[in-house]
PDB file of N, CA, C and O in Angstrom:
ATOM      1  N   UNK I   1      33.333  16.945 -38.258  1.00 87.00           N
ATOM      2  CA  UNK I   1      32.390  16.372 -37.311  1.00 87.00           C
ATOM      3  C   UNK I   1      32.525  14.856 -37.357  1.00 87.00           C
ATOM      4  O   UNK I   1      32.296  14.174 -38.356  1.00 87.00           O
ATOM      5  N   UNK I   2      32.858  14.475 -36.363  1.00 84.00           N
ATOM      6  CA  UNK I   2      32.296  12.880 -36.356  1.00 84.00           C
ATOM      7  C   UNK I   2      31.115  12.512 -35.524  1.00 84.00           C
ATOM      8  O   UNK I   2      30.690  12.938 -34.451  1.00 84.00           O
ATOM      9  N   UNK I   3      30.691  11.525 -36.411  1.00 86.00           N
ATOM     10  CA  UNK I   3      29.235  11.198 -35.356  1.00 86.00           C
ATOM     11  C   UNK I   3      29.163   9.655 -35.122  1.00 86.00           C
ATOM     12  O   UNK I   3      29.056   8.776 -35.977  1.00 86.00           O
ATOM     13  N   UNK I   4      29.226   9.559 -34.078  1.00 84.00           N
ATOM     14  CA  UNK I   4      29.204   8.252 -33.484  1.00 84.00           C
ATOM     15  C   UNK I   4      28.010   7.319 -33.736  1.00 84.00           C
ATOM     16  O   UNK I   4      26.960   7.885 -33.431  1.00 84.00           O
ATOM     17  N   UNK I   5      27.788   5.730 -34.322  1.00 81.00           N
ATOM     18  CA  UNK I   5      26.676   5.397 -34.128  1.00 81.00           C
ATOM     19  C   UNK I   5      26.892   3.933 -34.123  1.00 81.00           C
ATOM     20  O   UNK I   5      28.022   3.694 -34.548  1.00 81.00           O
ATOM     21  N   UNK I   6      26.161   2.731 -33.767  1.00 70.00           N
ATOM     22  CA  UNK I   6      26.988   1.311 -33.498  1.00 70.00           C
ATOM     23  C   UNK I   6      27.122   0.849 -34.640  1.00 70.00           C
ATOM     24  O   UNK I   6      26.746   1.676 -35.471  1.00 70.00           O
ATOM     25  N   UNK I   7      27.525  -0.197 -35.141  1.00 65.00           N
ATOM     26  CA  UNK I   7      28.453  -0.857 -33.919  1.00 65.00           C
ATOM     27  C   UNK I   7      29.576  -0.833 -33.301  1.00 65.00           C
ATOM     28  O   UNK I   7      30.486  -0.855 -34.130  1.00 65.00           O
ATOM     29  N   UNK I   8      29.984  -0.796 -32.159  1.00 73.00           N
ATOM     30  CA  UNK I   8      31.108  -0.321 -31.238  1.00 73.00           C
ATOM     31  C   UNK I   8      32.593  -1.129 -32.146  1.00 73.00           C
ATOM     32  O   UNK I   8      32.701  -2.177 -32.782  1.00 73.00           O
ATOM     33  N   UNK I   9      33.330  -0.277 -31.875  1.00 82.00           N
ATOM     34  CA  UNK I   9      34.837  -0.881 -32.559  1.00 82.00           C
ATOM     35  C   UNK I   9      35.500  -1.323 -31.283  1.00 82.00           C
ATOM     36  O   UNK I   9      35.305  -1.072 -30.094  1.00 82.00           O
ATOM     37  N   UNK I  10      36.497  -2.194 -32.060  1.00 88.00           N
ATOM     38  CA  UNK I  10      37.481  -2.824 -30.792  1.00 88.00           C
ATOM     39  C   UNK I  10      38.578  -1.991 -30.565  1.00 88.00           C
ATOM     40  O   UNK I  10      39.061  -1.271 -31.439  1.00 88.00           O
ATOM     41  N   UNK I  11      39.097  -2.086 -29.102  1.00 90.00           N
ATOM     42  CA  UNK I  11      39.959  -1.294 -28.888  1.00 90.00           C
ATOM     43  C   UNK I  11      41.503  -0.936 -29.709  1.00 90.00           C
ATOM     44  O   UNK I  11      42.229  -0.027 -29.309  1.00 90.00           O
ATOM     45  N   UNK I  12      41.714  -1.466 -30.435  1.00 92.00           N
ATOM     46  CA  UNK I  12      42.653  -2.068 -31.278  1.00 92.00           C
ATOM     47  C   UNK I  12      42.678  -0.056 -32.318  1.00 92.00           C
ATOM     48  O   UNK I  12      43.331   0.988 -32.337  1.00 92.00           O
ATOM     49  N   UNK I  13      41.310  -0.790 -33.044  1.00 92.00           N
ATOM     50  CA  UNK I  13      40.377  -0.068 -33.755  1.00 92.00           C
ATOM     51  C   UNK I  13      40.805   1.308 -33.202  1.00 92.00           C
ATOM     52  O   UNK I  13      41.576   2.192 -33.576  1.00 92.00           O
ATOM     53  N   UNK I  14      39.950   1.107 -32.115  1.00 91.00           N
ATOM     54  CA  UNK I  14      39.751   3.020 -31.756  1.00 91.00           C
ATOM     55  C   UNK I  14      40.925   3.778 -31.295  1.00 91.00           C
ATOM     56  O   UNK I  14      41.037   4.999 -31.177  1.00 91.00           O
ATOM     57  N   UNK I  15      41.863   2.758 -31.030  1.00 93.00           N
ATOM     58  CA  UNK I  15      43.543   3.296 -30.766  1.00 93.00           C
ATOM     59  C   UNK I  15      43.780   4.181 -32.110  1.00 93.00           C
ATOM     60  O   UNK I  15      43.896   5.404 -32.188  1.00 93.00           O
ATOM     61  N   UNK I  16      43.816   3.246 -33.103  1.00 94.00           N
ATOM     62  CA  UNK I  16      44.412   3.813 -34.463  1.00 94.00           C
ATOM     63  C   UNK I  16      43.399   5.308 -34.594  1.00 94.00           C
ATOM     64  O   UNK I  16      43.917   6.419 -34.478  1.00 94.00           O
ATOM     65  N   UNK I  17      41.776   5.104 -34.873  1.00 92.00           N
ATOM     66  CA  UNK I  17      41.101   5.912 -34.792  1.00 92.00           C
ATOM     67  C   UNK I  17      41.707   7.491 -34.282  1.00 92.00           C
ATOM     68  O   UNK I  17      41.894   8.513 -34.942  1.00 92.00           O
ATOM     69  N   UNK I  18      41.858   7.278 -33.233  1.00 94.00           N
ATOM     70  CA  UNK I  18      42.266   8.727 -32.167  1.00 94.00           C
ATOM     71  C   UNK I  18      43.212   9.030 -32.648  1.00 94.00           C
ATOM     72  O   UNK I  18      43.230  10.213 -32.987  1.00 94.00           O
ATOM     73  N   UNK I  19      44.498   8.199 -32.953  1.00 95.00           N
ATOM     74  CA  UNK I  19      45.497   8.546 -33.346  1.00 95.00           C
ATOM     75  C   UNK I  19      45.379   9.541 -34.852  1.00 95.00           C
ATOM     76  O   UNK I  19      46.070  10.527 -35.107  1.00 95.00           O
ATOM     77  N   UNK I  20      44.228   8.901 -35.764  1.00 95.00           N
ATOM     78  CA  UNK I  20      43.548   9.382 -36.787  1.00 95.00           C
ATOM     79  C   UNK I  20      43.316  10.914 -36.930  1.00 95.00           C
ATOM     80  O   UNK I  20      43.450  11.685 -37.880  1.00 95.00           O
ATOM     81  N   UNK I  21      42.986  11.046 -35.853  1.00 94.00           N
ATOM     82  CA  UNK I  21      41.913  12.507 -35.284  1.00 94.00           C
ATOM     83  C   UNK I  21      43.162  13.139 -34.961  1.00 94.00           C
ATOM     84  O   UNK I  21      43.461  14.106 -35.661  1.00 94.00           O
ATOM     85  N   UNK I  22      43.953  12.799 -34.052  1.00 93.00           N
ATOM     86  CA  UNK I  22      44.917  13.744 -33.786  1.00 93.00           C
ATOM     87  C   UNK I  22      46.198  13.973 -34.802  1.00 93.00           C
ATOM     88  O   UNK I  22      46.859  15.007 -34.710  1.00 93.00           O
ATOM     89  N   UNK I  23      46.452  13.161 -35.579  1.00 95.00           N
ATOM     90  CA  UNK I  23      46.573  14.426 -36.794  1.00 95.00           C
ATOM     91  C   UNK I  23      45.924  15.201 -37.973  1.00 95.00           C
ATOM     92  O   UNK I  23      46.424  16.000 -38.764  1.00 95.00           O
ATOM     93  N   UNK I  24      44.666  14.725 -37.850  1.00 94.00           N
ATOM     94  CA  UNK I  24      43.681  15.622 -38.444  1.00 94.00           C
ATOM     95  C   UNK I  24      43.578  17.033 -37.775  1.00 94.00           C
ATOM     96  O   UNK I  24      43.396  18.081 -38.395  1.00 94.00           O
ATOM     97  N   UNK I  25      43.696  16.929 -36.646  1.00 93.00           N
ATOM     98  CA  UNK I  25      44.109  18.179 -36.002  1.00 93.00           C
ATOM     99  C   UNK I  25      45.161  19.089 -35.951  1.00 93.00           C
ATOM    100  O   UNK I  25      45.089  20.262 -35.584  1.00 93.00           O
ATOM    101  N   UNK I  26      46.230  18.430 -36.373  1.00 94.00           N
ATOM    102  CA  UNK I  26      47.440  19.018 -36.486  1.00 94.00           C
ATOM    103  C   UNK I  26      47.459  20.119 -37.836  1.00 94.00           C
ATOM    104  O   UNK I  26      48.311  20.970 -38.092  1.00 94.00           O
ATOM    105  N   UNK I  27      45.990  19.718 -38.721  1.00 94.00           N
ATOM    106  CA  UNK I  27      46.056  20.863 -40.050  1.00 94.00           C
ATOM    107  C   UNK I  27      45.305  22.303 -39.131  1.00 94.00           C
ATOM    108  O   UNK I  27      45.077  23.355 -39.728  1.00 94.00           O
ATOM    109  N   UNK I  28      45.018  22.144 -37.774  1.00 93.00           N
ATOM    110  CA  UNK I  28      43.836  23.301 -37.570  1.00 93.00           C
ATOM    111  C   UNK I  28      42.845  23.655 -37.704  1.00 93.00           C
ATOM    112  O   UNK I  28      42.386  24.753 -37.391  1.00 93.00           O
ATOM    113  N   UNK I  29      42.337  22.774 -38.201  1.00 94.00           N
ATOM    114  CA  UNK I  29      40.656  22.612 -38.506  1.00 94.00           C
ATOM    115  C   UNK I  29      39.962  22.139 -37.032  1.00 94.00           C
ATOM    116  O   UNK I  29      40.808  21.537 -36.371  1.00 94.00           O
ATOM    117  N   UNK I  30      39.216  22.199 -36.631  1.00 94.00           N
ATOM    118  CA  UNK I  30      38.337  21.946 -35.371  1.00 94.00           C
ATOM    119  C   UNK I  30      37.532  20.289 -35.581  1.00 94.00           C
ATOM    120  O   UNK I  30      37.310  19.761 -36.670  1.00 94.00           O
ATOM    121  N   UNK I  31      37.365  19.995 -34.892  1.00 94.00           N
ATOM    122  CA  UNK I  31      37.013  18.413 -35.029  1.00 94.00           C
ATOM    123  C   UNK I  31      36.192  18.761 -33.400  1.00 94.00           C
ATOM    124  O   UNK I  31      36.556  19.228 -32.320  1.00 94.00           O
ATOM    125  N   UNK I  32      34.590  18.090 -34.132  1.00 94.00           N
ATOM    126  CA  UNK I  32      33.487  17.781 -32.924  1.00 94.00           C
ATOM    127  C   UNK I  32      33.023  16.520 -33.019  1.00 94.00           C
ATOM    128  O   UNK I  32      32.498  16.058 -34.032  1.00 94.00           O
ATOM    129  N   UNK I  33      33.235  15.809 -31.768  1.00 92.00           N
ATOM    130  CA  UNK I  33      32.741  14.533 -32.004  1.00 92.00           C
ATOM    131  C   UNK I  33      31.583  14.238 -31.120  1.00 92.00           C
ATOM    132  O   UNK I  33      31.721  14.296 -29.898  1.00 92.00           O
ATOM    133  N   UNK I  34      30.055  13.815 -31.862  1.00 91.00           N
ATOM    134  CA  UNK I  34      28.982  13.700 -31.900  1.00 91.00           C
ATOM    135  C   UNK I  34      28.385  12.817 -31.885  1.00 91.00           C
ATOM    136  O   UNK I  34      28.444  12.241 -32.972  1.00 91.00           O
ATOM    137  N   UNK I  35      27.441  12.074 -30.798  1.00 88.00           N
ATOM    138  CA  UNK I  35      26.878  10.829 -31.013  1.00 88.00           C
ATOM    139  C   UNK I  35      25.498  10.872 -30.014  1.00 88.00           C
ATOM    140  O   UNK I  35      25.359  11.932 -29.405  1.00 88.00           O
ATOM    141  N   UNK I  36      24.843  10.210 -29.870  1.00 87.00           N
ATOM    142  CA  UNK I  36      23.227   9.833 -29.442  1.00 87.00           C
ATOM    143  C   UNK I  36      24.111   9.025 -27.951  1.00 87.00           C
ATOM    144  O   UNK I  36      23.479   9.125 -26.899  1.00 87.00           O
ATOM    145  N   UNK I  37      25.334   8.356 -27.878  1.00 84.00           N
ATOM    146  CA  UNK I  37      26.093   8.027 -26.999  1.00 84.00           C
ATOM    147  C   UNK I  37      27.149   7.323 -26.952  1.00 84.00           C
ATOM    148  O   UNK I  37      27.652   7.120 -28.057  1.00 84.00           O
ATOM    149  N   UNK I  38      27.837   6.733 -25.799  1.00 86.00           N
ATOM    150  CA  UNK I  38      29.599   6.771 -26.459  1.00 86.00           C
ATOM    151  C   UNK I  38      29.491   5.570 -25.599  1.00 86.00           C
ATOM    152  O   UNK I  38      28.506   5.313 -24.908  1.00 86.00           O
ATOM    153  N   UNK I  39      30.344   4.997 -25.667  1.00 85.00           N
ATOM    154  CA  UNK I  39      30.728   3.748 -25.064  1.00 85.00           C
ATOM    155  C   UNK I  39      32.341   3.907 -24.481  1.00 85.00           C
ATOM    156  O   UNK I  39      32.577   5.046 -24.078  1.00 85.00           O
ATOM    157  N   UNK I  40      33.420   2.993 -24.383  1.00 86.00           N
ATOM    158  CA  UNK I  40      34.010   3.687 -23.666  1.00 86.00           C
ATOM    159  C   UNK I  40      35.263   3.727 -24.848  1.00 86.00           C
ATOM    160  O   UNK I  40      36.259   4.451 -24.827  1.00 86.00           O
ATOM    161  N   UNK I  41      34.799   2.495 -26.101  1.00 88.00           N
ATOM    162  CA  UNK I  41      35.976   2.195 -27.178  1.00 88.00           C
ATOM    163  C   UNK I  41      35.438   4.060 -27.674  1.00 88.00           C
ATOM    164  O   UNK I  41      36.289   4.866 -28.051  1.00 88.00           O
ATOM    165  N   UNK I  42      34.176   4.372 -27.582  1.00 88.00           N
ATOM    166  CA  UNK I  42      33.964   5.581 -28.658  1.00 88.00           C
ATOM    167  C   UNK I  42      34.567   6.868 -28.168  1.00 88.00           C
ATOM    168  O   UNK I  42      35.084   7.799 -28.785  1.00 88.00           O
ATOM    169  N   UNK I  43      34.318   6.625 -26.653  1.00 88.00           N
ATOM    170  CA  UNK I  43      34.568   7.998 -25.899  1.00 88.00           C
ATOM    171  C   UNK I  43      36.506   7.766 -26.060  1.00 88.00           C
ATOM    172  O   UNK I  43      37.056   8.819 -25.739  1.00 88.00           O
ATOM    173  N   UNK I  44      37.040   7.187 -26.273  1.00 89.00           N
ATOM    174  CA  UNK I  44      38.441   7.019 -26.462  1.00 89.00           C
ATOM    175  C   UNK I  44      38.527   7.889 -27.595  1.00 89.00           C
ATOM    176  O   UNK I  44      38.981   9.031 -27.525  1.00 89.00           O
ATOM    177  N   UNK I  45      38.037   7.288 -28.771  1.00 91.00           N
ATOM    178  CA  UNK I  45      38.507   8.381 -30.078  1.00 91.00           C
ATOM    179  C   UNK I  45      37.958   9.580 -29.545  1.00 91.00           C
ATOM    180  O   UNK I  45      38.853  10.393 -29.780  1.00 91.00           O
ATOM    181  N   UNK I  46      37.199  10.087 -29.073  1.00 90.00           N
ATOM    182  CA  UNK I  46      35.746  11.612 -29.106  1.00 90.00           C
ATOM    183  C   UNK I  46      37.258  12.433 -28.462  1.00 90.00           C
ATOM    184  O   UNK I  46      37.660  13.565 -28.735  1.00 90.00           O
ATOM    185  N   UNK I  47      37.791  11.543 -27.663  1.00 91.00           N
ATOM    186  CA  UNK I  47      38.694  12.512 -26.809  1.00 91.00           C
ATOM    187  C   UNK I  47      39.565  12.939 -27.134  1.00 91.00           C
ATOM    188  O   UNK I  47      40.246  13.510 -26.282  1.00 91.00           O
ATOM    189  N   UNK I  48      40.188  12.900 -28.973  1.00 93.00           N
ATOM    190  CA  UNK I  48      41.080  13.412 -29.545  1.00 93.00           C
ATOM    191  C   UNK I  48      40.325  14.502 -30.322  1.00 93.00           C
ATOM    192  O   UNK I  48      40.845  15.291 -31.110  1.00 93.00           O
ATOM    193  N   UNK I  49      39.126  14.439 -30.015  1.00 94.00           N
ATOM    194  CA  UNK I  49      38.570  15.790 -30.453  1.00 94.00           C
ATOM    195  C   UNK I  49      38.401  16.894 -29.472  1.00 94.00           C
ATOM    196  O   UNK I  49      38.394  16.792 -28.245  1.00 94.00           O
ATOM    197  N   UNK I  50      38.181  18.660 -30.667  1.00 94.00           N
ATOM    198  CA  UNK I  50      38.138  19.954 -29.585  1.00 94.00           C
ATOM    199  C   UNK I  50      36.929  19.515 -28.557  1.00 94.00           C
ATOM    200  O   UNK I  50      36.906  19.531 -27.327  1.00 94.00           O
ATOM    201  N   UNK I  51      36.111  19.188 -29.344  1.00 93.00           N
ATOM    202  CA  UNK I  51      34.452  18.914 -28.734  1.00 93.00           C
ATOM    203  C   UNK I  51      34.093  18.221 -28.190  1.00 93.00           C
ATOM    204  O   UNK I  51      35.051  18.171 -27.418  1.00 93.00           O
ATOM    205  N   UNK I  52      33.319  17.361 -27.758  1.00 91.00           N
ATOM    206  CA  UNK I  52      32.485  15.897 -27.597  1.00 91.00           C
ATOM    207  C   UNK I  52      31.165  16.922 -26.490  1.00 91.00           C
ATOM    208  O   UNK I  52      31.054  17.668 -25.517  1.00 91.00           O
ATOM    209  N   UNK I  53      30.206  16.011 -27.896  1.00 91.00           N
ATOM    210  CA  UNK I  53      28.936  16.297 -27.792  1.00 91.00           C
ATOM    211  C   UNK I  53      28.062  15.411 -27.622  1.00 91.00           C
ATOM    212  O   UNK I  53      28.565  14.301 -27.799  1.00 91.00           O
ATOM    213  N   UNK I  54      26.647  15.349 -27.279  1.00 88.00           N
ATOM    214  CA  UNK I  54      25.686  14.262 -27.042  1.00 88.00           C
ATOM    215  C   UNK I  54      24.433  15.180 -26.724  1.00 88.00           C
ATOM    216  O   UNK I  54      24.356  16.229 -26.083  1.00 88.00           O
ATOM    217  N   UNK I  55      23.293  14.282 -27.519  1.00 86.00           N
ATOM    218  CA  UNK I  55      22.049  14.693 -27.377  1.00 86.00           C
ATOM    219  C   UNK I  55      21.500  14.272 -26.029  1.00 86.00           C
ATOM    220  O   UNK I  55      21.828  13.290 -25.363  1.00 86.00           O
ATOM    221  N   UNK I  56      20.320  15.497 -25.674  1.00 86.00           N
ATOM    222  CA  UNK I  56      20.153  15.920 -24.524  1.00 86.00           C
ATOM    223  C   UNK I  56      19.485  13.969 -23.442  1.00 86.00           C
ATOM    224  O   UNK I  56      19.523  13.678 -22.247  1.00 86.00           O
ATOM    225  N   UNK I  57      19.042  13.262 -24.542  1.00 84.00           N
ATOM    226  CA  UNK I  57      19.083  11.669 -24.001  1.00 84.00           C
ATOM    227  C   UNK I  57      20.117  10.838 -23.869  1.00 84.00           C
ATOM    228  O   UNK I  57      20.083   9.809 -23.194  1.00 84.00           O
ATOM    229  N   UNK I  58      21.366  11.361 -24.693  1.00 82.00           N
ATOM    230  CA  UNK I  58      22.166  10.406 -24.585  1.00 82.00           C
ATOM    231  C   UNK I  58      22.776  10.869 -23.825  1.00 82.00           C
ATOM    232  O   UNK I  58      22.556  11.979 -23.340  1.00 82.00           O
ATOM    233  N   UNK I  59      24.427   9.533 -23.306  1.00 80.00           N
ATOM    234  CA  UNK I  59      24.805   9.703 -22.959  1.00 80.00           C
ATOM    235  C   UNK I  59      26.000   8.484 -22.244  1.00 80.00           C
ATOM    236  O   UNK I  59      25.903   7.258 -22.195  1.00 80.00           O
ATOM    237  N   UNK I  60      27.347   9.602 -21.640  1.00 81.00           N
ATOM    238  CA  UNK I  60      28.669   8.670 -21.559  1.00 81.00           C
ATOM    239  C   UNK I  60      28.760   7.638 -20.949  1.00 81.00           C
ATOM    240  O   UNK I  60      28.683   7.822 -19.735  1.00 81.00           O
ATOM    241  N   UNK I  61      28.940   6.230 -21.353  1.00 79.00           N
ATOM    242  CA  UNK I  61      28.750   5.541 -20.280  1.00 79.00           C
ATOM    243  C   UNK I  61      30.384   4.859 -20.225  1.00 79.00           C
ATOM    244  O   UNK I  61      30.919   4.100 -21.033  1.00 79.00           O
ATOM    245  N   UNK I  62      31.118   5.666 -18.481  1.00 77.00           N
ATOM    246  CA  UNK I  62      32.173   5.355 -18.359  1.00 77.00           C
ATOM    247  C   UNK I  62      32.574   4.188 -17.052  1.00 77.00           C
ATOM    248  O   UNK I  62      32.072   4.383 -15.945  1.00 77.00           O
ATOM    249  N   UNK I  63      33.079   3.533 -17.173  1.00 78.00           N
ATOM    250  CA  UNK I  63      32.815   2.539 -16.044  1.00 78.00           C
ATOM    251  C   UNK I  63      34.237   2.226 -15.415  1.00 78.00           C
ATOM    252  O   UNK I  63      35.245   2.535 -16.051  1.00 78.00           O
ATOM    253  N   UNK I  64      34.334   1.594 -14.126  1.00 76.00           N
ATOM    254  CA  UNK I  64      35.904   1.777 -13.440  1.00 76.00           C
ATOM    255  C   UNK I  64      35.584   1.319 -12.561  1.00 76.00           C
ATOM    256  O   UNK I  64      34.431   1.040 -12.233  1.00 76.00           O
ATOM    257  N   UNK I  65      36.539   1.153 -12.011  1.00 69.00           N
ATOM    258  CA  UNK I  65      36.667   0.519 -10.833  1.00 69.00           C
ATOM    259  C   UNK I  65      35.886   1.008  -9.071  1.00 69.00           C
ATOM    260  O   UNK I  65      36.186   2.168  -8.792  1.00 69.00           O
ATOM    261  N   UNK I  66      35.091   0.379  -8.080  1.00 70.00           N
ATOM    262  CA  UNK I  66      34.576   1.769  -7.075  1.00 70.00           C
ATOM    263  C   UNK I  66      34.853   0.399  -6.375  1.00 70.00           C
ATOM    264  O   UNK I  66      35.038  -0.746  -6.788  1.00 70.00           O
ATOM    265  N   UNK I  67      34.788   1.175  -4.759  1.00 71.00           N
ATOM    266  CA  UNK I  67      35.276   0.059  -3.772  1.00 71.00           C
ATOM    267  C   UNK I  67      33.667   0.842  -2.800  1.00 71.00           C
ATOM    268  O   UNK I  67      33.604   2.071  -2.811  1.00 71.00           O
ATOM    269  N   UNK I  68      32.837   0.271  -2.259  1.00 75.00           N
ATOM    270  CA  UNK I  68      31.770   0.004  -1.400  1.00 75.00           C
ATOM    271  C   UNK I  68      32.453  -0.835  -0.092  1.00 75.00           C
ATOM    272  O   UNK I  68      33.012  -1.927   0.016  1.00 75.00           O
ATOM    273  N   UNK I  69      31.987   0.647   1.171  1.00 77.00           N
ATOM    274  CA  UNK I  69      32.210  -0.057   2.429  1.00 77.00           C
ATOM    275  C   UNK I  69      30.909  -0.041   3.702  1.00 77.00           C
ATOM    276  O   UNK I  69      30.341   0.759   4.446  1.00 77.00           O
ATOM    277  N   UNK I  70      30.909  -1.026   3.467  1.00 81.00           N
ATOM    278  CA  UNK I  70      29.077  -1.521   4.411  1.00 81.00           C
ATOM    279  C   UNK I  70      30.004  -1.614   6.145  1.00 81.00           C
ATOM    280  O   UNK I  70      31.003  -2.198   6.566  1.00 81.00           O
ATOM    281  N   UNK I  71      28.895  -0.607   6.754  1.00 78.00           N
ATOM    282  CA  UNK I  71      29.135  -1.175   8.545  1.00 78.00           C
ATOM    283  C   UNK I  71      27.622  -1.574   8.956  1.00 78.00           C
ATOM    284  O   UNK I  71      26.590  -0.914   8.839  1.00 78.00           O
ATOM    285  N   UNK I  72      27.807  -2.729   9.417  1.00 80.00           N
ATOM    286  CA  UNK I  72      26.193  -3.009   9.905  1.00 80.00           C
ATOM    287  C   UNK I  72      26.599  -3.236  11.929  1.00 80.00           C
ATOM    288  O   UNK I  72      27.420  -3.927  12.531  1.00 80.00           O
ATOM    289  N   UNK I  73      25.788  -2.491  12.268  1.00 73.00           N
ATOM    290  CA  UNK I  73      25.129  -2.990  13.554  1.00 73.00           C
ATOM    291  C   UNK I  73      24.705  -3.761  14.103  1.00 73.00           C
ATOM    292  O   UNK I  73      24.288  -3.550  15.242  1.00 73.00           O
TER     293      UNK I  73
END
């Protein structure tokens, strides 16, 4: 189980992290990754896990790019 909680790591960080997890996985053991909420350095590692979980308040906060198109009259 991992459980997520702050302070947020740098991306640097959570590269190695995941990389971490995914050969922890390679023994076959199941890996759930668990947190109150993820950010996007956290949700990077969570995603080398089987699982990713979050309590029924928390939650993913993923952010990107959106394009908004206004027609006015």
């Amino acid at each position: 189980v991992l459980y997520f909680v702050r302070p947020y790591v740098g991306w640097s960080q959570a590269a190695e992290l995941r990389d971490a997890v995914g050969e922890f996985r390679k023994t076959g053991k199941p890996v759930l990754a668990l947190g109150d909420g993820f950010a996007l350095q956290d949700y990077l590692v969570a995603s080398a896990a089987d699982r990713v979980a979050t309590t029924p308040v928390g939650g993913i906060g993923i952010y990107g790019m959106s394009l908004d198109m206004y027609f006015f009259k």
